[in-house]
Short mmCIF file of C-alpha atoms in Angstrom, two decimals:
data_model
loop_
_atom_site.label_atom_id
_atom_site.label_comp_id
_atom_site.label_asym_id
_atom_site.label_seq_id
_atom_site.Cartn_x
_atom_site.Cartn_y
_atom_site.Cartn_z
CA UNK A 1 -6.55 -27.69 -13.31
CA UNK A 2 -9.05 -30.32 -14.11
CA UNK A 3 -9.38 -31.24 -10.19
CA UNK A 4 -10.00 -27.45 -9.45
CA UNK A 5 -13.97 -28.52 -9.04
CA UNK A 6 -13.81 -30.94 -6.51
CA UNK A 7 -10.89 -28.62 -4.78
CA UNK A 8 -13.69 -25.82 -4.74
CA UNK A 9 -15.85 -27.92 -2.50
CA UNK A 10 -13.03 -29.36 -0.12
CA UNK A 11 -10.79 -26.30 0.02
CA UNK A 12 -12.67 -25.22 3.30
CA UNK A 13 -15.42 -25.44 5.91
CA UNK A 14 -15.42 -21.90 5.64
CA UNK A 15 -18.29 -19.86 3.95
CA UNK A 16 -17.12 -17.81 0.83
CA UNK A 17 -17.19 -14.79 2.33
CA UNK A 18 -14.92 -16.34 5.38
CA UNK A 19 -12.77 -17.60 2.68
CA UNK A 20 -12.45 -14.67 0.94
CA UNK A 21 -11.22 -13.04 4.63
CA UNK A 22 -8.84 -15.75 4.72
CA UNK A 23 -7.19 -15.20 0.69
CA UNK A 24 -7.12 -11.12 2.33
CA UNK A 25 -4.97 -12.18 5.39
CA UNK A 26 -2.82 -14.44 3.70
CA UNK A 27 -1.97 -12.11 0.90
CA UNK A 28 -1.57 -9.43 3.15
CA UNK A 29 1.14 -11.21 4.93
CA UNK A 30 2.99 -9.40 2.58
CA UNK A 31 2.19 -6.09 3.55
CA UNK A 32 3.57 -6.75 7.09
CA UNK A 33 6.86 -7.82 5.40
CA UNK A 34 6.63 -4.07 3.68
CA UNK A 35 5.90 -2.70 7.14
CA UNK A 36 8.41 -4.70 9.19
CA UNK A 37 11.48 -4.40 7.01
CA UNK A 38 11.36 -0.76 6.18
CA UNK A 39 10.43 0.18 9.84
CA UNK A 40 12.98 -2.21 11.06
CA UNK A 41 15.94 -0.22 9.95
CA UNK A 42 15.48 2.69 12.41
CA UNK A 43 16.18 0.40 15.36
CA UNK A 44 19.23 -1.56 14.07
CA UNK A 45 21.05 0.78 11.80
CA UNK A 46 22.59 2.84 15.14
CA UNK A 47 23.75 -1.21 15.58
CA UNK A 48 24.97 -1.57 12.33
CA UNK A 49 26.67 1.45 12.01
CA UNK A 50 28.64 0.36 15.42
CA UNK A 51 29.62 -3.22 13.68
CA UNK A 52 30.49 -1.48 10.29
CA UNK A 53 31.69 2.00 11.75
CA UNK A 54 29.87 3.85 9.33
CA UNK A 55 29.39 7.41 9.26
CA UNK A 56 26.15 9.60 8.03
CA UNK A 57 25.92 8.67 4.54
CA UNK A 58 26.86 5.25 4.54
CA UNK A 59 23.85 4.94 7.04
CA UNK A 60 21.90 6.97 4.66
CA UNK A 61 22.81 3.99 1.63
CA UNK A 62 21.46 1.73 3.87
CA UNK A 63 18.32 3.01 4.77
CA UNK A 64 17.45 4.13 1.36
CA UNK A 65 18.17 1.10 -1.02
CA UNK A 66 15.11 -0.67 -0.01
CA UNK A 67 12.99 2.21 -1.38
CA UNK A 68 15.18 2.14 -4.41
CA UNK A 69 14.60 -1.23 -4.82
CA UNK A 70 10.79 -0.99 -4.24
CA UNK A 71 10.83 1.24 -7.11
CA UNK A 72 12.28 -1.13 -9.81
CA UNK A 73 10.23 -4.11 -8.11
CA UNK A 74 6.99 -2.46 -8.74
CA UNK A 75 7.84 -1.57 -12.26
CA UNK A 76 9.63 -5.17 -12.98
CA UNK A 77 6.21 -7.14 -11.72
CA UNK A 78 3.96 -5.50 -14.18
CA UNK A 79 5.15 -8.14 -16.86
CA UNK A 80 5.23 -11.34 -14.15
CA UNK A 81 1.66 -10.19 -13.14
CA UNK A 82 0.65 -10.50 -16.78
CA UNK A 83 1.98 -13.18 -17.93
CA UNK A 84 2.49 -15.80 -14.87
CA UNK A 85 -0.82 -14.10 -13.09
CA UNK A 86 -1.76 -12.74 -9.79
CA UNK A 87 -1.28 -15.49 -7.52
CA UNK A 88 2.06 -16.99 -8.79
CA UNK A 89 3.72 -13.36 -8.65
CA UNK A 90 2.66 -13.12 -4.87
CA UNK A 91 4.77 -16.47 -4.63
CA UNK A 92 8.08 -14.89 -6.53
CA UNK A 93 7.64 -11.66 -4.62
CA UNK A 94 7.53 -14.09 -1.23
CA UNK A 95 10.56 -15.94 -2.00
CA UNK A 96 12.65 -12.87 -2.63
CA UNK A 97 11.47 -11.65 0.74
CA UNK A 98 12.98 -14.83 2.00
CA UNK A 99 16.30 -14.66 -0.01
CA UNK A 100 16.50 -11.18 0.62
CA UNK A 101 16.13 -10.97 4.37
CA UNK A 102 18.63 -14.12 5.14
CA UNK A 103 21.31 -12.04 3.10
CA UNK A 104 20.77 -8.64 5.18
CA UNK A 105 21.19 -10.79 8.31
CA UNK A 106 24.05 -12.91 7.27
CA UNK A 107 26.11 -9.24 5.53
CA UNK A 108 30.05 -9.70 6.13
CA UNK A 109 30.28 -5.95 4.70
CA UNK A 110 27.96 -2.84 4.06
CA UNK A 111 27.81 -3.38 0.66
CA UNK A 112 26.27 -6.88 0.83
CA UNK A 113 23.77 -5.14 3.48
CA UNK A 114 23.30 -2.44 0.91
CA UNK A 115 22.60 -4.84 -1.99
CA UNK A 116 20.31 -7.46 0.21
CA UNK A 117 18.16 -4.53 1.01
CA UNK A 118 17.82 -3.65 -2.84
CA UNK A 119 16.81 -7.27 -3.50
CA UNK A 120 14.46 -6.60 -0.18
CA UNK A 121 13.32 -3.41 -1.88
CA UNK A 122 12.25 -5.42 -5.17
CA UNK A 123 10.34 -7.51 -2.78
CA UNK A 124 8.20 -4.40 -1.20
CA UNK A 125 7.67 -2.66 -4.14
CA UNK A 126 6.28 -6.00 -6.51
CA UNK A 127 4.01 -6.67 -3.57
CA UNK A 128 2.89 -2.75 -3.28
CA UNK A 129 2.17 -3.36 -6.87
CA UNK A 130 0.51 -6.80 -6.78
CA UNK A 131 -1.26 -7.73 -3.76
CA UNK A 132 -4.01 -5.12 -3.54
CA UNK A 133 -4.97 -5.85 -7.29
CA UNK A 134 -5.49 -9.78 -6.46
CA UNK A 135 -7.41 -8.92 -3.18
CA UNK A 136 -9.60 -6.75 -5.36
CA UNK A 137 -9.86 -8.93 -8.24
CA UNK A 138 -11.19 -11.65 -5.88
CA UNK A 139 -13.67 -9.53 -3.98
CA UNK A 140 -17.29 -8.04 -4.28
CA UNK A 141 -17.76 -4.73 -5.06
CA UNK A 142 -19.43 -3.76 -1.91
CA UNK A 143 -16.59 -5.14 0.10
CA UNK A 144 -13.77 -4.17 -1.77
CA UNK A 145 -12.26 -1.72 0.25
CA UNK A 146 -12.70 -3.37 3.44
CA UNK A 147 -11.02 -6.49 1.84
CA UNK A 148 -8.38 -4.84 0.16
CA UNK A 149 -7.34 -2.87 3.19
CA UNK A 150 -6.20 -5.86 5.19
CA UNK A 151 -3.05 -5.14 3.44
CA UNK A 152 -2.56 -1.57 5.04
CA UNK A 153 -3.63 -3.06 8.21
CA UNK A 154 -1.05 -5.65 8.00
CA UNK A 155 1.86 -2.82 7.22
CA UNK A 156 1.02 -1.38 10.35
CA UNK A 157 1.36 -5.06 12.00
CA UNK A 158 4.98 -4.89 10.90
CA UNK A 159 5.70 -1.22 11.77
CA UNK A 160 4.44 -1.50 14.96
CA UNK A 161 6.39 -5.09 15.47
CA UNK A 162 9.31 -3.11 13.94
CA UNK A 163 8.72 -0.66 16.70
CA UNK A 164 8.83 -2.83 19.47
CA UNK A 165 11.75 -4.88 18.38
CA UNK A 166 14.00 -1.57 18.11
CA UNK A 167 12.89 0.04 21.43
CA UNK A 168 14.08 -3.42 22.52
CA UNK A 169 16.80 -3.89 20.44
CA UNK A 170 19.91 -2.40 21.96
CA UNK A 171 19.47 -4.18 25.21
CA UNK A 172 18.00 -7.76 24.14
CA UNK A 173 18.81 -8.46 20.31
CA UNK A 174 21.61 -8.27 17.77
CA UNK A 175 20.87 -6.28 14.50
CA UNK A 176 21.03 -9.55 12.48
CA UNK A 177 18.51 -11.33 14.69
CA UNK A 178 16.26 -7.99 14.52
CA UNK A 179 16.20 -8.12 10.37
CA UNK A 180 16.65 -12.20 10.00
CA UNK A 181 13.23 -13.03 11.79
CA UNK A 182 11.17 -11.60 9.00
CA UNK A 183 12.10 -14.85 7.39
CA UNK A 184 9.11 -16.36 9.34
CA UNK A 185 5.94 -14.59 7.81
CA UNK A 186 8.06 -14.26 4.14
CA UNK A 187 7.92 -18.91 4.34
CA UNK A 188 4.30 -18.44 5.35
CA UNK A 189 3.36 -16.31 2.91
CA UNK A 190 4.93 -18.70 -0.12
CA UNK A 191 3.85 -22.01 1.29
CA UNK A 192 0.14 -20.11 2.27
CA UNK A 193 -0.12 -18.39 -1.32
CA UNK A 194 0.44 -21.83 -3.19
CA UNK A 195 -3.28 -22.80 -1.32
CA UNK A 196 -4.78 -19.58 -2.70
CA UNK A 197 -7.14 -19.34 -5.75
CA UNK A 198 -6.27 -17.31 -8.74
CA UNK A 199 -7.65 -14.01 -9.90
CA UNK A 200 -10.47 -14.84 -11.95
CA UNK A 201 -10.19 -11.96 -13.87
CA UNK A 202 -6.42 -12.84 -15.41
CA UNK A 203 -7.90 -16.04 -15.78
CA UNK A 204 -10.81 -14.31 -18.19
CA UNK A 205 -8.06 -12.40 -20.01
CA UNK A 206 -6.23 -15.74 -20.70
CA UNK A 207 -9.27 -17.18 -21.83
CA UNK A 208 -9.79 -19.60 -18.94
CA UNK A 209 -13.42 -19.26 -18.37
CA UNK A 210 -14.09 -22.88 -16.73
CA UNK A 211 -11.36 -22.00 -14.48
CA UNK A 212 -12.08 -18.63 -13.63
CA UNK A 213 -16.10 -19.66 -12.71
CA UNK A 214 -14.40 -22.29 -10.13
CA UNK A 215 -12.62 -19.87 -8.87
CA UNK A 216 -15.03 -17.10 -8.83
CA UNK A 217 -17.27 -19.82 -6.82
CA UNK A 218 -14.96 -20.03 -3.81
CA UNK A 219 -15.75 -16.75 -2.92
CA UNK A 220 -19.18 -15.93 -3.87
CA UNK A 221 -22.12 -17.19 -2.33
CA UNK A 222 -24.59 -18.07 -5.21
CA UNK A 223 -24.30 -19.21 -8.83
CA UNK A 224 -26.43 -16.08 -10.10
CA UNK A 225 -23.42 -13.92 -8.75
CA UNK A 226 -21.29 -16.37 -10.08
CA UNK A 227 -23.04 -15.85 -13.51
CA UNK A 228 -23.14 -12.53 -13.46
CA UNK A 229 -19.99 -11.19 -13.23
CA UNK A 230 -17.97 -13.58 -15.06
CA UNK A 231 -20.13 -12.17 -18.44
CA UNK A 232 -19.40 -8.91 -16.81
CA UNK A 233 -15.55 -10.11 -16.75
CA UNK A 234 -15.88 -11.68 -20.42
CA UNK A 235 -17.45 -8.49 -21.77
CA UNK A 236 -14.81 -6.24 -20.89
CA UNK A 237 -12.26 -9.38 -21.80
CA UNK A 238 -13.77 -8.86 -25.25
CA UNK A 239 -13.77 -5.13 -25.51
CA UNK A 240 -9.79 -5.29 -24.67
CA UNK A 241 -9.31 -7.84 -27.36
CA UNK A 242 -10.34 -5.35 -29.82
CA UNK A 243 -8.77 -2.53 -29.13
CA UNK A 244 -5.60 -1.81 -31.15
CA UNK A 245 -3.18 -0.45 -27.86
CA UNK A 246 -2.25 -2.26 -25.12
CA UNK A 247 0.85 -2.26 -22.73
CA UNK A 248 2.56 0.90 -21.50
CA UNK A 249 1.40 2.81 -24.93
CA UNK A 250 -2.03 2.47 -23.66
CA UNK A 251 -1.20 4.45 -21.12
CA UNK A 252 -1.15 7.73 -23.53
CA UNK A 253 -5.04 7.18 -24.53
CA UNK A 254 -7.28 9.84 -23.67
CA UNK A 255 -9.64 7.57 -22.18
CA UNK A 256 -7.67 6.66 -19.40
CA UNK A 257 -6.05 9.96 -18.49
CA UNK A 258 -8.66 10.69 -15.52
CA UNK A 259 -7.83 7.41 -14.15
CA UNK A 260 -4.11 7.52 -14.32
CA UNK A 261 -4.52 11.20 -13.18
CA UNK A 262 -6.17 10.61 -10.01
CA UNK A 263 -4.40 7.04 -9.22
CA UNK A 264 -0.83 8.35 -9.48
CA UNK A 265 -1.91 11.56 -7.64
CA UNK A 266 -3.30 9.41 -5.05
CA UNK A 267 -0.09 7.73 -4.87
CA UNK A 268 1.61 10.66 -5.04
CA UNK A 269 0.29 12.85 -2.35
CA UNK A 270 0.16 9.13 0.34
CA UNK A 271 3.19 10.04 0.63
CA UNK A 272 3.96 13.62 0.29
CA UNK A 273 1.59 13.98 3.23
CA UNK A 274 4.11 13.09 4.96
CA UNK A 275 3.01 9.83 6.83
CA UNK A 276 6.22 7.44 6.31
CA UNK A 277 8.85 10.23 6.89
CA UNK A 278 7.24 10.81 10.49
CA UNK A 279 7.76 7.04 10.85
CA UNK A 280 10.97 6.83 9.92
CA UNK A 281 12.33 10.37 11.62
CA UNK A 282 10.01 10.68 14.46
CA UNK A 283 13.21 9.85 17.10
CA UNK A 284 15.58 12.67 15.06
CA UNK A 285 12.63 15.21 15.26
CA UNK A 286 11.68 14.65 18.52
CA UNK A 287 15.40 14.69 20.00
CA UNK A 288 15.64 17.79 17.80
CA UNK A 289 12.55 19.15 19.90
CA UNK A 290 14.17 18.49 23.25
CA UNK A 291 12.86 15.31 24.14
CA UNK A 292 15.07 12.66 25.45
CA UNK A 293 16.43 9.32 23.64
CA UNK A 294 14.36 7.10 25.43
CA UNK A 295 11.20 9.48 25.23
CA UNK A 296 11.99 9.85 22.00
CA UNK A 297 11.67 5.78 20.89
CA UNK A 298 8.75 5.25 23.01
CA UNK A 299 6.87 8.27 21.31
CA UNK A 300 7.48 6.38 17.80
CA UNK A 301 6.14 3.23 19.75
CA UNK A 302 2.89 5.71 20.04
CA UNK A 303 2.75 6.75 16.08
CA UNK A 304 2.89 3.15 15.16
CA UNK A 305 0.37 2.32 17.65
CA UNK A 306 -1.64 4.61 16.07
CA UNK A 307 -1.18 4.00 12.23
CA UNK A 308 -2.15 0.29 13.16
CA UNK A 309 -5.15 1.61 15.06
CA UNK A 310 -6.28 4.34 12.43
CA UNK A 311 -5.59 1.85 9.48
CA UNK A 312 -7.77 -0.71 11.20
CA UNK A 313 -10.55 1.97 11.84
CA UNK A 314 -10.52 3.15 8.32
CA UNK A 315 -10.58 -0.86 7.33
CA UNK A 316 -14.27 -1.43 8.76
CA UNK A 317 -15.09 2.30 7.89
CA UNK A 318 -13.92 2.86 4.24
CA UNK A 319 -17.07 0.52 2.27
CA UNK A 320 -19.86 2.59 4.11
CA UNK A 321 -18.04 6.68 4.23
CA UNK A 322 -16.31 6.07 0.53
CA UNK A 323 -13.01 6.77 -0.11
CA UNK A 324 -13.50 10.59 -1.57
CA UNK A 325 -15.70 11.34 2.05
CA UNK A 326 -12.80 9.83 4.16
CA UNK A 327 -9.98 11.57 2.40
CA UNK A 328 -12.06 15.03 2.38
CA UNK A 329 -12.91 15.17 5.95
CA UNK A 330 -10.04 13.89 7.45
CA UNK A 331 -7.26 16.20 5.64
CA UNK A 332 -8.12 19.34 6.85
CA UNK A 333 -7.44 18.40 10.41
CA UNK A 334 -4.37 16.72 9.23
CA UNK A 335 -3.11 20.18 8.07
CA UNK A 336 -4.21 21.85 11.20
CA UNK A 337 -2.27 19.40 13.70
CA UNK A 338 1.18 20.23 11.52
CA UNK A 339 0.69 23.99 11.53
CA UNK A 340 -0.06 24.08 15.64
CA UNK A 341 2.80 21.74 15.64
CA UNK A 342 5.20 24.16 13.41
CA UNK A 343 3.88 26.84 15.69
CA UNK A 344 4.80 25.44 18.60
CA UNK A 345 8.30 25.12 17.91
CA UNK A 346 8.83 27.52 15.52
CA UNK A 347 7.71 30.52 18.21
CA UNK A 348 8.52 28.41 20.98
CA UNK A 349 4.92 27.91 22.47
CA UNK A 350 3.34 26.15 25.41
CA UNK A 351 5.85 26.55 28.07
CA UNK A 352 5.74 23.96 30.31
CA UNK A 353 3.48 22.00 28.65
CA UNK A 354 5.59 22.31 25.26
CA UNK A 355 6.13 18.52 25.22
CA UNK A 356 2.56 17.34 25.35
CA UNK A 357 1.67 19.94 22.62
CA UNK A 358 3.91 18.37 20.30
CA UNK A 359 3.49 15.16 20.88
CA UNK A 360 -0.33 15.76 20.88
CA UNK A 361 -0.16 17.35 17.69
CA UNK A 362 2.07 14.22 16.71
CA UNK A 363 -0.53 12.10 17.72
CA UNK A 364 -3.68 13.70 16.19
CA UNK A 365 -1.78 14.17 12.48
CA UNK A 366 -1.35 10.38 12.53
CA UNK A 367 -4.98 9.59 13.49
CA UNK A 368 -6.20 11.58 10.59
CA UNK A 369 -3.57 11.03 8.17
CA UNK A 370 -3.41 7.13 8.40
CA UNK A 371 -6.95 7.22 9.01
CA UNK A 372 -7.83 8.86 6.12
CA UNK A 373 -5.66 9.57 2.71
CA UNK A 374 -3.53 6.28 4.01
CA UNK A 375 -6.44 4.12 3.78
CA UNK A 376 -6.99 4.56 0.47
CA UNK A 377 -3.63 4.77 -1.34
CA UNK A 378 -2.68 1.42 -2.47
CA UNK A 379 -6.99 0.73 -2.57
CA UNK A 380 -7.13 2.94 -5.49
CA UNK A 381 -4.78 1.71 -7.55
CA UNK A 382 -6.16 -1.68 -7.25
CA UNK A 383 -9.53 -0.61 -8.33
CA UNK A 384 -9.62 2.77 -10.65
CA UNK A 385 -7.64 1.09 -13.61
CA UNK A 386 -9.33 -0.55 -16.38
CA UNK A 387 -7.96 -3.97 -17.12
CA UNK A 388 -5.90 -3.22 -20.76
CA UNK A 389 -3.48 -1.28 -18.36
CA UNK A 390 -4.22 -2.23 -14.64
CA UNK A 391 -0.65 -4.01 -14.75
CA UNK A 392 1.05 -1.46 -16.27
CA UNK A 393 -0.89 1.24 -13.95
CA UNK A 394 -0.37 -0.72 -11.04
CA UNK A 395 3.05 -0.76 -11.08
CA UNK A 396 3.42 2.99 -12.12
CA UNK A 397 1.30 2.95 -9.27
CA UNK A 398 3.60 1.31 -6.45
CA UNK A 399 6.45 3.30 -8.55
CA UNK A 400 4.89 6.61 -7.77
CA UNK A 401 4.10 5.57 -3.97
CA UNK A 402 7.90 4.37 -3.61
CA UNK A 403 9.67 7.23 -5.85
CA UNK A 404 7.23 9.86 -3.46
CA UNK A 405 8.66 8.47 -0.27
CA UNK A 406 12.44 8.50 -1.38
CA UNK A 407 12.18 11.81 -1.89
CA UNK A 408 10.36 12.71 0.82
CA UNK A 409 12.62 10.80 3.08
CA UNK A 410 15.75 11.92 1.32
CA UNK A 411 15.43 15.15 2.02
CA UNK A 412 13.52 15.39 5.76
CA UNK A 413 16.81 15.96 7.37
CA UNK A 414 18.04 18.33 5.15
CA UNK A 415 14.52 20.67 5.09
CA UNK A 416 14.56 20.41 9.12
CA UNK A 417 18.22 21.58 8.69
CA UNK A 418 17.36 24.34 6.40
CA UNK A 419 14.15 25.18 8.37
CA UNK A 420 13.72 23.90 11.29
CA UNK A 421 11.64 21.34 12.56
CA UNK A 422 8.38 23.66 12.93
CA UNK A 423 9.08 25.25 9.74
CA UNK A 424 9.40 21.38 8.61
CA UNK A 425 6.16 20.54 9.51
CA UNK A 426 4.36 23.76 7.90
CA UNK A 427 5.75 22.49 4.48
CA UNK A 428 4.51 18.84 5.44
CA UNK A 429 0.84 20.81 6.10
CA UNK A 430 0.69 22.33 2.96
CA UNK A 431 1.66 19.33 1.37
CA UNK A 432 -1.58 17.83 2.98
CA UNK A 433 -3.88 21.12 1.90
CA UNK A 434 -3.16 20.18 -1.70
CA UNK A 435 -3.52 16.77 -1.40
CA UNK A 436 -7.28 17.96 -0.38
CA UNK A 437 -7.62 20.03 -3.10
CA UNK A 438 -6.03 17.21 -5.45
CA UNK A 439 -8.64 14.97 -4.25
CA UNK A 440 -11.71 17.37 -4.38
CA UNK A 441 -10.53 18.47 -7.67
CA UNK A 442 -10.07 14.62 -9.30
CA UNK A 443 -10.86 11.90 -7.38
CA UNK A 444 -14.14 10.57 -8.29
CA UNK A 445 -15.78 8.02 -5.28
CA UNK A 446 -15.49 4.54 -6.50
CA UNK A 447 -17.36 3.19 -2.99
CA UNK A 448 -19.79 0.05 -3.98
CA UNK A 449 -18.78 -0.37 -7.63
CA UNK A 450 -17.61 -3.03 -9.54
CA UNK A 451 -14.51 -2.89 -11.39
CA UNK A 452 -16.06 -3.56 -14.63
CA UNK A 453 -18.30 -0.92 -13.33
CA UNK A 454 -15.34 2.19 -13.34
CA UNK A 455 -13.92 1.20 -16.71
CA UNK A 456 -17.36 1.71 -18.46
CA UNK A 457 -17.45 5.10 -16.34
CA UNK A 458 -14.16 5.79 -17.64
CA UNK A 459 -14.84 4.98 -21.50
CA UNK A 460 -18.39 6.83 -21.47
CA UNK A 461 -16.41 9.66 -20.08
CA UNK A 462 -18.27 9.79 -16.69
CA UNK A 463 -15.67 9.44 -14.52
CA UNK A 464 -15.69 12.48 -12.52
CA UNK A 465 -15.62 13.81 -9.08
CA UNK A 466 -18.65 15.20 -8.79
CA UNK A 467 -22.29 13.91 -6.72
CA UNK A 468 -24.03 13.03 -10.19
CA UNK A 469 -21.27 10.63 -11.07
CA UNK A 470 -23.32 7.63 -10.25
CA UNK A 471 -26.77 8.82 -12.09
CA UNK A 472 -24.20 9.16 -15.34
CA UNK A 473 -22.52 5.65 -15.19
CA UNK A 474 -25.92 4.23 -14.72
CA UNK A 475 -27.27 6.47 -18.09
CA UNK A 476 -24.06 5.21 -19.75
CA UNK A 477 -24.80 1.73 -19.05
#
């Protein structure tokens, strides 16, 4: 990388901080891929299932090996991060995207469909596991979240796209055209990743210091900054080198148990809140509620409307509220909206007006959901780990968030069978209430801090949830 100097200066017109926006949106390309081809299933499976005459749990292979495979993907990328770094991961993870989507859309049987989406899976889950830890590797500390939640923005790009293209889909497209034009963004993505910088921080831990100032310098606007947090970066570099555990044993230290506690909770309760399974089943409930086939599709054209919306909202919100305030406030009206909406079809409320009450309650769940716990479930794992396990943690991370949402999805049907669809959505609300008291209980705010910043917190033992937390890592320091 001996030209990387003089491709510093030229790589851009843009300032740093507009070039840092542009590494976010590129990246994040992958996190409409996430959003596209799991959303896209629930408009083109009632298509595939008519090609392939499939019954129930043939569809139900279909839809689910892509979470499958996002589970072994985020696990399998922990040792490519580490070893082949940040940026060249990102690339692999595109080009499976690419191989993986042409294969779904060329399937001669439902087993080749079953196995491309696996391969698709891998492709979701490494970047679930990846992407958010380069964003925040690259960015400042008092941007961090905003930055890093360009990929949550751009899942709800794809869900919404998703969306459209299966409300559409019967009438104007065949189900191979519907999953074969994610090839597009996957091509972008490699070819636009290849222009990227590399996480300065891997570079640090491979003892690349030269390279990891030039590449610190594309995104920063003075040398002092520059300075300064590379000897933060070598510091902690140093105090890693010494210590006698590393890898997935360093998981079991005590030192890191609050972290990996409250990260894999996070991850947890993202999804056992419920937010992907009203996604995916929103038609089936809905139908199940009365509503009307048509009504029924359009109304999960409204929820991804609104995750796009909320996600974006939390985006310019989450730097300035913190990601403890956001969670906190928005929850508890989270859980409200599912028990009116349990009530209302559980004792058959509303009368006339049944219809807008659910759908209302539909609506106002998503806006605080998405807009809240959503925001910052793949942010925290990108930030709360310290670096001697942030690629093992990461991908026990995207694990957790992909293992959650298989079960959760796995067995919607089958709790709405057993208890209805209001009695449904009063397990889904106390799901929420304890992801509140998870979070209160836990989660300490990581808002404006650097990531060298939370490890110290974490080995002086200061990293709790609680107001002081802040006075104590400055003490510590």
């Amino acid at each position: 990388m001996t030209s990387e100097p003089h491709a510093a200066s030229s790589v851009s017109k843009l300032s740093p901080n507009g070039y840092m926006r542009m590494v976010a949106s590129v990246a994040a390309i992958a996190g409409g891929l996430y959003g596209y081809d799991t959303g896209i299933i629930s408009g083109a499976l009632p298509l595939i299932a008519r090609d392939f005459g499939l019954g129930y749990r043939a569809q139900e292979l279909v839809a689910a090996m892509i979470l499958l495979g996002a589970v072994i993907g985020a696990l399998s990328c922990t040792r490519l991060s580490a070893t082949l770094g940040r940026r060249r991961t990102i690339v692999i993870v595109s080009v499976i995207y690419s191989v993986g989507v042409v294969a779904a859309a060329l399937s001669p049987s439902v087993w080749w469909l079953a196995i491309s989406r696996l391969v698709l899976g891998f492709a979701v889950g490494g970047s679930t596991q990846i992407v958010p830890t380069y964003i925040a590797e690259l960015a400042e500390p008092e941007k961090r979240g905003r930055l890093v939640t360009y990929f949550n923005v751009s899942i709800g790009i794809g869900i919404l796209l998703a969306a459209i293209i299966g409300v559409a889909g019967n009438e104007m497209f065949n189900w191979r055209w519907m999953i074969g034009v994610a090839v597009v963004p996957s091509l972008i993505l490699t070819f636009g990743m290849t222009k990227l910088p590399f996480s300065p921080r891997w570079l640090v831990e491979q003892d690349r210091i030269h390279e990891a100032r030039v590449e610190l310098s594309k995104v920063r606007d003075s040398r002092e900054t520059v300075r300064r947090e590379l000897a933060d970066m070598q510091d902690v570099a140093a105090q890693q080198a010494r210590e006698s555990v590393r890898g997935w044993r360093a998981l079991r230290e005590p030192w890191v148990r609050p972290a990996l506690v409250a990260g894999l909770g996070v991850a947890a309760f993202t999804q056992l809140t419920g937010i992907e399974m009203m996604i995916y089943y929103t038609p089936t409930f809905l139908r199940d509620a009365g509503f009307g086939a048509s009504a029924s599709l359009w109304a999960a054209l409204g929820v991804a409307i609104t995750y796009l919306v909320m996600t974006f909202i939390g985006k310019l919100v989450i730097d300035h509220v913190g990601r403890r305030t956001l969670s906190l406030a928005t929850l508890p009206v989270a859980v409200a909206s599912l028990l009116v909406f349990g009530a209302v079809l559980r004792f058959n409320l509303g009368g006339h007006a049944q219809q807008y009450w659910v759908v209302g309650c539909l609506i106002a769940f998503m806006i605080f959901n998405s807009g809240g716990i959503q925001v910052i479930g793949c942010l925290t794992g990108a930030e709360i780990y310290p670096v001697s396990i942030r690629d093992q943690a990461t991908g026990a991370h995207a694990a957790m968030l992909w293992g959650s949402n298989l079960l959760l999805t796995g067995s919607a049907l089958t709790m709405t069978n057993w208890l209805g669809v209001g009695g449904a959505m009063w397990v889904y609300a106390g799901l929420n209430a304890l992801a509140w008291i998870f979070i209160f209980v836990a989660m300490p705010e990581t808002r404006g801090r650097s990531l060298e910043d939370i490890e110290r917190a974490l080995k002086g033992g200061t990293f709790a949830p609680r107001p002081a937390w802040r006075e104590d890592l400055r003490s510590a320091q």
